[in-house]
């Protein structure tokens, strides 16, 4: 009798090691993360006009606005105090807090996004109303909230792990926006700067959680499927933007229609 | 004192008459129904190749497959026996029934769709697996199921009223498919023929229901918003198809990629 060199789960299936699981997650990022999408290449390369950037900021706001709802949904399903404590930080970061109790005021990620929206020429109220949103954006983002409500807690946590791939795209975006667009400055791109710091902290916890809690191969596969699902959610949003605003004549009924001069003006 | 000529609701708002409400519903159809979408014009005009028609059939199958789930969801929320009795017919029509009890066998709408899928060269198992589906299709269709689960019963019923506009598109489609595509014959387009008969029966009940149950102006506006929402669900599916399969190079990761000869062959 020789010792079995491969760990197996209770169903007799081969378990992935922590390193293998993480390698497969990284592979999903290399193949499917929305950094590969042509719309992002246009955005980061300075090849989008004013209305196209407005459409991106307007639609992406809906994603931002649902994130605390998504995270509160996860919290509401969670009986593990340690996980709750860790996860609630995400809601705080996004919704912000006033100065006090030894902490500086944090206007929050949603407010930082609205600063960007105003900088590209969108009225704040219009953005908040979500009037003008592409229906496909709403469906994709709501699919994410529903996923977190309806799937296992493990899958809900796993769906956040696209944060593994986020710092690279944020770096590209910060550099690209500052280089190419007159609206971009330290104040207006603060959202991305902050995420550059937050995302690695958040993902460290999430990754350790799924490595620990996925105890069968089937659960490990669920973790991978959850991350693929999330890359679909992100990709579909850019497909909808690309179809409606890059290719002429495809804005769906009721959605935002850019107005006024579309070339960029040097900022005042 | 003169009688108020306009009926008002308990909040003092002007109520729309039945004729006005129906006229506004018809107006939504004229402005937003997916019969206006360029993808349908290509389909009905014979300008789609084999892979593009396959993509349409494959993606639209997911919509078909969720309809009984959507209707069962409505049923599960419904305390009105008359409404339940009427509504369950929709599930039966879609899922089918065996011969017996004085009724001829009905293979059901889903089976009729699978006959169409096989006729355009898609393996039945592949279609049923929903592997290869565009994520945006899944999100849009799931948004419809969630709407019916989460909104008021009135809004859930109202969201079916795009059936008001369906006979015209089915007539166009039957004529267009028969004229332009070798796969089209009485057997393979039976789904649309049957819907031509069912949809007007279904919608008669739904329309009477919302006219009777929308007792305030706010509820009448909810009815109109539900129909607009539904037109968004239908439109978004075609936008996703158009972007992925009409414009070259936009198939998202993991979605169906057409294979083999793309020109139509005369049927054997």
PDB file of C-alpha atoms in Angstrom, chain A residues 32 135 139-140 143 146 149-150 229 232-233 235-236 239 242-243 247 250 252-253, chain B residues 32 135 139-140 143 146 149-150 229 232-233 235-236 239 242-243 247 250 252-253:
ATOM      1  CA  UNK A  32     -12.336  36.506 -19.942  1.00  0.00           C
ATOM      2  CA  UNK A 135     -31.665  47.975 -20.327  1.00  0.00           C
ATOM      3  CA  UNK A 139     -30.216  43.235 -16.587  1.00  0.00           C
ATOM      4  CA  UNK A 140     -26.543  42.315 -16.249  1.00  0.00           C
ATOM      5  CA  UNK A 143     -28.234  39.355 -12.520  1.00  0.00           C
ATOM      6  CA  UNK A 146     -29.723  37.950  -7.902  1.00  0.00           C
ATOM      7  CA  UNK A 149     -29.069  36.380  -3.277  1.00  0.00           C
ATOM      8  CA  UNK A 150     -29.797  32.945  -4.703  1.00  0.00           C
ATOM      9  CA  UNK A 229     -20.282  34.283 -14.325  1.00  0.00           C
ATOM     10  CA  UNK A 232     -19.831  37.617 -18.092  1.00  0.00           C
ATOM     11  CA  UNK A 233     -21.606  40.327 -16.070  1.00  0.00           C
ATOM     12  CA  UNK A 235     -18.295  41.838 -20.357  1.00  0.00           C
ATOM     13  CA  UNK A 236     -22.011  42.107 -21.189  1.00  0.00           C
ATOM     14  CA  UNK A 239     -20.900  44.787 -25.214  1.00  0.00           C
ATOM     15  CA  UNK A 242     -20.132  49.173 -27.628  1.00  0.00           C
ATOM     16  CA  UNK A 243     -23.216  48.210 -29.611  1.00  0.00           C
ATOM     17  CA  UNK A 247     -21.476  51.486 -33.705  1.00  0.00           C
ATOM     18  CA  UNK A 250     -27.992  51.295 -32.284  1.00  0.00           C
ATOM     19  CA  UNK A 252     -32.152  51.300 -27.933  1.00  0.00           C
ATOM     20  CA  UNK A 253     -35.485  53.050 -27.334  1.00  0.00           C
TER      21      UNK A 253
ATOM     22  CA  UNK B  32     -40.682  50.060 -28.746  1.00  0.00           C
ATOM     23  CA  UNK B 135     -24.758  36.056 -21.242  1.00  0.00           C
ATOM     24  CA  UNK B 139     -29.557  38.343 -18.013  1.00  0.00           C
ATOM     25  CA  UNK B 140     -32.455  39.834 -19.976  1.00  0.00           C
ATOM     26  CA  UNK B 143     -34.730  39.881 -15.461  1.00  0.00           C
ATOM     27  CA  UNK B 146     -37.354  38.240 -11.473  1.00  0.00           C
ATOM     28  CA  UNK B 149     -41.476  37.276  -8.915  1.00  0.00           C
ATOM     29  CA  UNK B 150     -40.836  40.632  -7.293  1.00  0.00           C
ATOM     30  CA  UNK B 229     -39.957  46.964 -19.292  1.00  0.00           C
ATOM     31  CA  UNK B 232     -36.757  46.323 -23.144  1.00  0.00           C
ATOM     32  CA  UNK B 233     -36.330  42.618 -22.333  1.00  0.00           C
ATOM     33  CA  UNK B 235     -35.083  44.450 -27.496  1.00  0.00           C
ATOM     34  CA  UNK B 236     -31.992  43.721 -25.408  1.00  0.00           C
ATOM     35  CA  UNK B 239     -29.194  43.919 -29.505  1.00  0.00           C
ATOM     36  CA  UNK B 242     -26.881  41.808 -33.490  1.00  0.00           C
ATOM     37  CA  UNK B 243     -23.694  42.835 -31.740  1.00  0.00           C
ATOM     38  CA  UNK B 247     -21.122  42.743 -36.642  1.00  0.00           C
ATOM     39  CA  UNK B 250     -17.873  40.522 -31.235  1.00  0.00           C
ATOM     40  CA  UNK B 252     -18.220  37.193 -26.240  1.00  0.00           C
ATOM     41  CA  UNK B 253     -16.005  34.615 -24.487  1.00  0.00           C
TER      42      UNK B 253
END
